[in-house]
Amino acid sequence: MKKNNPDRKIGLVTFNNEVSIIGDGTKDPVTVAGDKLSNYDFLLNNGISTASNLFQKSIKETQPFLHDKLMKLEENGSTALGPAVLTSISLAGEGGAGSTVIVCTDGLANVGLGALDEARSEEQLKKVEEFYEMVG
């Protein structure tokens, strides 16, 4: 990416039992945890407001920082997939047309909005599906 699209802005969002917005890797991450992982409006607005602060530089400037953050990732804990996806989409939305979100996970969504393991009835499953439809 640095070679073929050096002016593109890239950011990293990680998630387990919390969501960490690492951004372009040049500043301290912003962490979202606890009850905020179940608050749609907070996650949406936090992603929007965080975008201007954590995604300022292009990949030609941030590649070493992002590479370092990526290589230090380790799997652990739960999977706040829904909150991470909502946060990532709201961040990408601030990047303009053509922005892309790539999701990689090793587990079932089980924390916060979109938690599948809490869906015990058809009605609860429908709410989870509606959340992902709305985010999409």
Short mmCIF file of N, CA and C in Angstrom, two decimals:
data_model
loop_
_atom_site.label_atom_id
_atom_site.label_comp_id
_atom_site.label_asym_id
_atom_site.label_seq_id
_atom_site.Cartn_x
_atom_site.Cartn_y
_atom_site.Cartn_z
N MET A 1 0.83 -1.18 0.00
CA MET A 1 0.00 0.00 0.00
C MET A 1 0.88 1.25 0.00
N LYS A 2 1.92 1.25 0.80
CA LYS A 2 2.81 2.42 0.85
C LYS A 2 3.43 2.70 -0.52
N LYS A 3 3.76 1.64 -1.23
CA LYS A 3 4.40 1.80 -2.54
C LYS A 3 3.40 2.24 -3.62
N ASN A 4 2.23 1.58 -3.65
CA ASN A 4 1.28 1.85 -4.73
C ASN A 4 0.31 2.98 -4.45
N ASN A 5 0.03 3.27 -3.19
CA ASN A 5 -0.92 4.33 -2.81
C ASN A 5 -0.38 5.12 -1.62
N PRO A 6 0.74 5.80 -1.79
CA PRO A 6 1.41 6.44 -0.66
C PRO A 6 0.62 7.54 0.03
N ASP A 7 -0.36 8.11 -0.63
CA ASP A 7 -1.14 9.20 -0.03
C ASP A 7 -2.41 8.73 0.66
N ARG A 8 -2.67 7.42 0.60
CA ARG A 8 -3.86 6.86 1.24
C ARG A 8 -3.69 6.86 2.76
N LYS A 9 -4.79 7.11 3.46
CA LYS A 9 -4.78 7.06 4.92
C LYS A 9 -5.32 5.71 5.37
N ILE A 10 -4.57 5.07 6.26
CA ILE A 10 -4.92 3.76 6.78
C ILE A 10 -5.02 3.86 8.29
N GLY A 11 -5.98 3.16 8.85
CA GLY A 11 -6.12 3.15 10.30
C GLY A 11 -6.42 1.76 10.80
N LEU A 12 -6.14 1.55 12.07
CA LEU A 12 -6.32 0.25 12.68
C LEU A 12 -7.25 0.37 13.89
N VAL A 13 -8.21 -0.55 13.95
CA VAL A 13 -9.11 -0.67 15.09
C VAL A 13 -9.02 -2.12 15.55
N THR A 14 -8.71 -2.33 16.83
CA THR A 14 -8.64 -3.68 17.35
C THR A 14 -9.76 -3.88 18.37
N PHE A 15 -10.08 -5.14 18.63
CA PHE A 15 -11.18 -5.41 19.56
C PHE A 15 -11.01 -6.76 20.22
N ASN A 16 -11.40 -6.79 21.48
CA ASN A 16 -11.56 -8.01 22.27
C ASN A 16 -12.72 -7.69 23.21
N ASN A 17 -12.51 -7.56 24.50
CA ASN A 17 -13.60 -7.15 25.39
C ASN A 17 -13.75 -5.63 25.40
N GLU A 18 -12.95 -4.95 24.60
CA GLU A 18 -13.04 -3.51 24.40
C GLU A 18 -12.62 -3.22 22.96
N VAL A 19 -12.83 -1.98 22.55
CA VAL A 19 -12.44 -1.55 21.21
C VAL A 19 -11.34 -0.51 21.35
N SER A 20 -10.24 -0.71 20.65
CA SER A 20 -9.14 0.25 20.67
C SER A 20 -8.98 0.85 19.28
N ILE A 21 -9.12 2.16 19.23
CA ILE A 21 -8.94 2.87 17.96
C ILE A 21 -7.48 3.32 17.93
N ILE A 22 -6.69 2.61 17.18
CA ILE A 22 -5.26 2.90 17.07
C ILE A 22 -5.02 3.99 16.03
N GLY A 23 -5.90 4.07 15.06
CA GLY A 23 -5.77 5.09 14.03
C GLY A 23 -4.57 4.85 13.15
N ASP A 24 -3.85 5.93 12.83
CA ASP A 24 -2.69 5.79 11.95
C ASP A 24 -1.44 5.35 12.70
N GLY A 25 -1.56 5.14 14.02
CA GLY A 25 -0.47 4.61 14.81
C GLY A 25 0.49 5.64 15.37
N THR A 26 0.26 6.92 15.09
CA THR A 26 1.19 7.96 15.52
C THR A 26 0.80 8.61 16.85
N LYS A 27 -0.38 8.30 17.36
CA LYS A 27 -0.84 8.88 18.63
C LYS A 27 -1.34 7.77 19.54
N ASP A 28 -1.59 8.12 20.78
CA ASP A 28 -2.12 7.14 21.73
C ASP A 28 -3.50 6.69 21.28
N PRO A 29 -3.79 5.40 21.41
CA PRO A 29 -5.11 4.89 21.01
C PRO A 29 -6.21 5.39 21.92
N VAL A 30 -7.42 5.35 21.41
CA VAL A 30 -8.62 5.66 22.18
C VAL A 30 -9.32 4.33 22.45
N THR A 31 -9.62 4.06 23.72
CA THR A 31 -10.23 2.80 24.10
C THR A 31 -11.68 3.01 24.51
N VAL A 32 -12.54 2.13 24.03
CA VAL A 32 -13.96 2.14 24.38
C VAL A 32 -14.25 0.82 25.09
N ALA A 33 -14.88 0.92 26.27
CA ALA A 33 -15.12 -0.29 27.07
C ALA A 33 -16.42 -0.16 27.85
N GLY A 34 -16.79 -1.25 28.51
CA GLY A 34 -17.94 -1.25 29.41
C GLY A 34 -19.26 -0.99 28.71
N ASP A 35 -20.12 -0.22 29.38
CA ASP A 35 -21.46 0.06 28.87
C ASP A 35 -21.46 0.77 27.52
N LYS A 36 -20.39 1.47 27.21
CA LYS A 36 -20.31 2.21 25.94
C LYS A 36 -20.35 1.27 24.73
N LEU A 37 -19.97 0.01 24.94
CA LEU A 37 -19.99 -0.97 23.86
C LEU A 37 -21.41 -1.36 23.45
N SER A 38 -22.39 -0.95 24.25
CA SER A 38 -23.79 -1.22 23.95
C SER A 38 -24.55 0.04 23.57
N ASN A 39 -23.84 1.14 23.37
CA ASN A 39 -24.47 2.42 23.08
C ASN A 39 -24.21 2.81 21.63
N TYR A 40 -25.20 2.57 20.78
CA TYR A 40 -25.06 2.82 19.33
C TYR A 40 -24.63 4.25 19.05
N ASP A 41 -25.35 5.22 19.62
CA ASP A 41 -25.06 6.63 19.33
C ASP A 41 -23.66 7.01 19.79
N PHE A 42 -23.24 6.53 20.96
CA PHE A 42 -21.89 6.84 21.43
C PHE A 42 -20.85 6.29 20.45
N LEU A 43 -20.98 5.02 20.06
CA LEU A 43 -19.99 4.40 19.17
C LEU A 43 -19.93 5.13 17.83
N LEU A 44 -21.07 5.47 17.29
CA LEU A 44 -21.12 6.19 16.02
C LEU A 44 -20.44 7.54 16.13
N ASN A 45 -20.83 8.33 17.12
CA ASN A 45 -20.29 9.67 17.27
C ASN A 45 -18.82 9.67 17.69
N ASN A 46 -18.43 8.70 18.51
CA ASN A 46 -17.03 8.60 18.91
C ASN A 46 -16.15 8.30 17.70
N GLY A 47 -16.61 7.42 16.84
CA GLY A 47 -15.85 7.13 15.62
C GLY A 47 -15.69 8.36 14.74
N ILE A 48 -16.78 9.09 14.58
CA ILE A 48 -16.75 10.30 13.75
C ILE A 48 -15.79 11.33 14.34
N SER A 49 -15.91 11.58 15.65
CA SER A 49 -15.07 12.61 16.26
C SER A 49 -13.60 12.19 16.37
N THR A 50 -13.35 10.92 16.50
CA THR A 50 -11.98 10.42 16.63
C THR A 50 -11.24 10.45 15.30
N ALA A 51 -11.96 10.35 14.21
CA ALA A 51 -11.34 10.25 12.89
C ALA A 51 -10.40 11.42 12.60
N SER A 52 -10.81 12.63 12.92
CA SER A 52 -9.99 13.78 12.58
C SER A 52 -8.71 13.84 13.41
N ASN A 53 -8.70 13.21 14.57
CA ASN A 53 -7.52 13.25 15.43
C ASN A 53 -6.56 12.10 15.18
N LEU A 54 -7.08 10.92 14.86
CA LEU A 54 -6.22 9.74 14.75
C LEU A 54 -5.91 9.31 13.32
N PHE A 55 -6.43 10.04 12.35
CA PHE A 55 -6.18 9.68 10.95
C PHE A 55 -5.75 10.91 10.18
N GLN A 56 -4.62 11.49 10.56
CA GLN A 56 -4.19 12.73 9.94
C GLN A 56 -3.14 12.53 8.86
N LYS A 57 -2.38 11.45 8.94
CA LYS A 57 -1.23 11.29 8.06
C LYS A 57 -1.43 10.13 7.09
N SER A 58 -0.74 10.19 5.98
CA SER A 58 -0.85 9.14 4.95
C SER A 58 0.06 7.96 5.29
N ILE A 59 -0.18 6.87 4.59
CA ILE A 59 0.57 5.63 4.83
C ILE A 59 2.07 5.80 4.57
N LYS A 60 2.45 6.73 3.71
CA LYS A 60 3.89 6.93 3.48
C LYS A 60 4.59 7.43 4.75
N GLU A 61 3.83 8.10 5.63
CA GLU A 61 4.39 8.59 6.89
C GLU A 61 4.16 7.63 8.06
N THR A 62 3.10 6.86 8.00
CA THR A 62 2.69 6.08 9.16
C THR A 62 3.00 4.59 9.08
N GLN A 63 3.47 4.12 7.95
CA GLN A 63 3.68 2.68 7.76
C GLN A 63 4.51 2.04 8.87
N PRO A 64 5.62 2.62 9.31
CA PRO A 64 6.39 1.95 10.37
C PRO A 64 5.60 1.84 11.68
N PHE A 65 4.82 2.85 12.00
CA PHE A 65 4.03 2.84 13.22
C PHE A 65 2.94 1.78 13.16
N LEU A 66 2.22 1.74 12.04
CA LEU A 66 1.16 0.76 11.87
C LEU A 66 1.72 -0.66 11.84
N HIS A 67 2.82 -0.85 11.18
CA HIS A 67 3.45 -2.17 11.14
C HIS A 67 3.79 -2.64 12.54
N ASP A 68 4.37 -1.76 13.34
CA ASP A 68 4.73 -2.10 14.71
C ASP A 68 3.49 -2.49 15.52
N LYS A 69 2.42 -1.70 15.41
CA LYS A 69 1.18 -1.99 16.15
C LYS A 69 0.59 -3.32 15.70
N LEU A 70 0.59 -3.56 14.41
CA LEU A 70 0.03 -4.80 13.87
C LEU A 70 0.81 -6.03 14.33
N MET A 71 2.12 -5.93 14.35
CA MET A 71 2.94 -7.07 14.76
C MET A 71 2.82 -7.36 16.26
N LYS A 72 2.38 -6.40 17.04
CA LYS A 72 2.23 -6.61 18.48
C LYS A 72 0.84 -7.13 18.87
N LEU A 73 -0.05 -7.28 17.90
CA LEU A 73 -1.39 -7.78 18.21
C LEU A 73 -1.34 -9.23 18.67
N GLU A 74 -2.15 -9.52 19.67
CA GLU A 74 -2.31 -10.88 20.16
C GLU A 74 -3.78 -11.14 20.41
N GLU A 75 -4.21 -12.36 20.13
CA GLU A 75 -5.60 -12.70 20.39
C GLU A 75 -5.76 -12.94 21.89
N ASN A 76 -6.88 -12.43 22.40
CA ASN A 76 -7.21 -12.71 23.80
C ASN A 76 -8.62 -12.23 24.09
N GLY A 77 -9.25 -12.87 25.02
CA GLY A 77 -10.53 -12.40 25.53
C GLY A 77 -11.71 -12.58 24.61
N SER A 78 -12.68 -11.76 24.86
CA SER A 78 -13.96 -11.80 24.17
C SER A 78 -13.87 -11.14 22.81
N THR A 79 -15.03 -10.97 22.16
CA THR A 79 -15.06 -10.42 20.80
C THR A 79 -16.15 -9.37 20.67
N ALA A 80 -15.76 -8.11 20.77
CA ALA A 80 -16.68 -6.97 20.62
C ALA A 80 -16.77 -6.60 19.13
N LEU A 81 -17.21 -7.56 18.34
CA LEU A 81 -17.26 -7.38 16.89
C LEU A 81 -18.22 -6.26 16.48
N GLY A 82 -19.43 -6.28 16.99
CA GLY A 82 -20.41 -5.25 16.61
C GLY A 82 -19.94 -3.85 16.90
N PRO A 83 -19.49 -3.57 18.13
CA PRO A 83 -18.98 -2.23 18.42
C PRO A 83 -17.78 -1.84 17.55
N ALA A 84 -16.90 -2.80 17.26
CA ALA A 84 -15.73 -2.51 16.42
C ALA A 84 -16.14 -2.19 14.99
N VAL A 85 -17.10 -2.93 14.46
CA VAL A 85 -17.57 -2.68 13.10
C VAL A 85 -18.23 -1.31 13.00
N LEU A 86 -19.11 -1.00 13.95
CA LEU A 86 -19.78 0.31 13.94
C LEU A 86 -18.75 1.43 14.05
N THR A 87 -17.80 1.29 14.95
CA THR A 87 -16.74 2.30 15.10
C THR A 87 -15.95 2.45 13.81
N SER A 88 -15.56 1.34 13.21
CA SER A 88 -14.76 1.37 11.99
C SER A 88 -15.51 2.00 10.83
N ILE A 89 -16.77 1.68 10.70
CA ILE A 89 -17.56 2.25 9.61
C ILE A 89 -17.75 3.75 9.80
N SER A 90 -17.96 4.18 11.04
CA SER A 90 -18.11 5.63 11.26
C SER A 90 -16.78 6.35 11.01
N LEU A 91 -15.66 5.72 11.34
CA LEU A 91 -14.35 6.30 11.02
C LEU A 91 -14.15 6.39 9.51
N ALA A 92 -14.43 5.30 8.83
CA ALA A 92 -14.24 5.27 7.37
C ALA A 92 -15.16 6.26 6.67
N GLY A 93 -16.35 6.46 7.22
CA GLY A 93 -17.28 7.42 6.63
C GLY A 93 -16.72 8.82 6.60
N GLU A 94 -15.84 9.12 7.53
CA GLU A 94 -15.21 10.44 7.55
C GLU A 94 -14.09 10.55 6.52
N GLY A 95 -13.68 9.42 5.95
CA GLY A 95 -12.62 9.40 4.96
C GLY A 95 -13.10 9.73 3.56
N GLY A 96 -14.39 9.73 3.35
CA GLY A 96 -14.92 10.07 2.05
C GLY A 96 -15.27 8.86 1.20
N ALA A 97 -15.72 9.14 0.01
CA ALA A 97 -16.15 8.10 -0.92
C ALA A 97 -15.01 7.13 -1.21
N GLY A 98 -15.36 5.85 -1.28
CA GLY A 98 -14.37 4.82 -1.58
C GLY A 98 -13.66 4.25 -0.37
N SER A 99 -13.94 4.79 0.81
CA SER A 99 -13.32 4.25 2.02
C SER A 99 -13.79 2.82 2.24
N THR A 100 -12.91 2.00 2.78
CA THR A 100 -13.16 0.58 2.94
C THR A 100 -12.86 0.14 4.37
N VAL A 101 -13.66 -0.81 4.85
CA VAL A 101 -13.42 -1.43 6.15
C VAL A 101 -13.16 -2.91 5.89
N ILE A 102 -12.07 -3.42 6.45
CA ILE A 102 -11.75 -4.83 6.36
C ILE A 102 -11.82 -5.39 7.77
N VAL A 103 -12.61 -6.44 7.96
CA VAL A 103 -12.80 -7.03 9.29
C VAL A 103 -12.12 -8.39 9.34
N CYS A 104 -11.32 -8.59 10.37
CA CYS A 104 -10.70 -9.88 10.63
C CYS A 104 -11.01 -10.25 12.07
N THR A 105 -11.54 -11.44 12.30
CA THR A 105 -11.86 -11.88 13.65
C THR A 105 -11.59 -13.37 13.80
N ASP A 106 -11.38 -13.75 15.04
CA ASP A 106 -11.17 -15.16 15.33
C ASP A 106 -12.26 -15.71 16.24
N GLY A 107 -13.32 -14.93 16.45
CA GLY A 107 -14.32 -15.40 17.39
C GLY A 107 -15.72 -14.93 17.07
N LEU A 108 -16.65 -15.44 17.83
CA LEU A 108 -18.06 -15.10 17.73
C LEU A 108 -18.31 -13.78 18.44
N ALA A 109 -19.09 -12.91 17.83
CA ALA A 109 -19.46 -11.64 18.46
C ALA A 109 -20.18 -11.93 19.77
N ASN A 110 -19.54 -11.54 20.90
CA ASN A 110 -20.14 -11.87 22.18
C ASN A 110 -20.06 -10.75 23.23
N VAL A 111 -19.74 -9.53 22.78
CA VAL A 111 -19.69 -8.38 23.68
C VAL A 111 -20.35 -7.19 23.01
N GLY A 112 -21.22 -6.49 23.75
CA GLY A 112 -21.81 -5.26 23.25
C GLY A 112 -22.85 -5.47 22.17
N LEU A 113 -23.08 -4.42 21.40
CA LEU A 113 -24.05 -4.48 20.31
C LEU A 113 -23.70 -5.60 19.34
N GLY A 114 -24.70 -6.30 18.87
CA GLY A 114 -24.47 -7.37 17.91
C GLY A 114 -23.97 -8.67 18.49
N ALA A 115 -24.02 -8.79 19.81
CA ALA A 115 -23.54 -10.02 20.46
C ALA A 115 -24.47 -11.18 20.13
N LEU A 116 -23.95 -12.17 19.46
CA LEU A 116 -24.75 -13.31 19.04
C LEU A 116 -24.99 -14.32 20.15
N ASP A 117 -24.08 -14.44 21.07
CA ASP A 117 -24.25 -15.45 22.11
C ASP A 117 -25.34 -15.08 23.12
N GLU A 118 -25.76 -13.82 23.12
CA GLU A 118 -26.83 -13.40 24.01
C GLU A 118 -28.21 -13.56 23.37
N ALA A 119 -28.23 -13.83 22.09
CA ALA A 119 -29.50 -13.99 21.35
C ALA A 119 -30.04 -15.39 21.58
N ARG A 120 -30.95 -15.51 22.53
CA ARG A 120 -31.49 -16.83 22.92
C ARG A 120 -32.85 -17.12 22.27
N SER A 121 -33.50 -16.08 21.80
CA SER A 121 -34.81 -16.27 21.19
C SER A 121 -34.80 -15.73 19.76
N GLU A 122 -35.82 -16.05 19.01
CA GLU A 122 -35.95 -15.52 17.64
C GLU A 122 -36.00 -14.00 17.65
N GLU A 123 -36.69 -13.43 18.63
CA GLU A 123 -36.81 -11.98 18.74
C GLU A 123 -35.44 -11.33 18.99
N GLN A 124 -34.66 -11.93 19.88
CA GLN A 124 -33.33 -11.40 20.17
C GLN A 124 -32.40 -11.54 18.97
N LEU A 125 -32.49 -12.66 18.28
CA LEU A 125 -31.69 -12.86 17.07
C LEU A 125 -32.07 -11.84 16.01
N LYS A 126 -33.35 -11.55 15.90
CA LYS A 126 -33.81 -10.56 14.92
C LYS A 126 -33.22 -9.18 15.25
N LYS A 127 -33.13 -8.82 16.53
CA LYS A 127 -32.53 -7.54 16.93
C LYS A 127 -31.05 -7.48 16.54
N VAL A 128 -30.34 -8.59 16.72
CA VAL A 128 -28.93 -8.64 16.34
C VAL A 128 -28.81 -8.46 14.83
N GLU A 129 -29.63 -9.16 14.07
CA GLU A 129 -29.61 -9.04 12.62
C GLU A 129 -29.94 -7.62 12.18
N GLU A 130 -30.91 -6.99 12.84
CA GLU A 130 -31.27 -5.61 12.52
C GLU A 130 -30.10 -4.66 12.78
N PHE A 131 -29.37 -4.91 13.87
CA PHE A 131 -28.19 -4.08 14.16
C PHE A 131 -27.20 -4.14 13.00
N TYR A 132 -26.85 -5.34 12.56
CA TYR A 132 -25.87 -5.47 11.48
C TYR A 132 -26.40 -4.92 10.16
N GLU A 133 -27.69 -5.07 9.91
CA GLU A 133 -28.29 -4.46 8.71
C GLU A 133 -28.19 -2.94 8.76
N MET A 134 -28.49 -2.37 9.92
CA MET A 134 -28.47 -0.92 10.09
C MET A 134 -27.02 -0.41 9.89
N VAL A 135 -26.07 -1.09 10.47
CA VAL A 135 -24.67 -0.68 10.34
C VAL A 135 -24.24 -0.78 8.87
N GLY A 136 -24.65 -1.84 8.23
CA GLY A 136 -24.29 -2.02 6.81
C GLY A 136 -24.90 -0.97 5.92
#
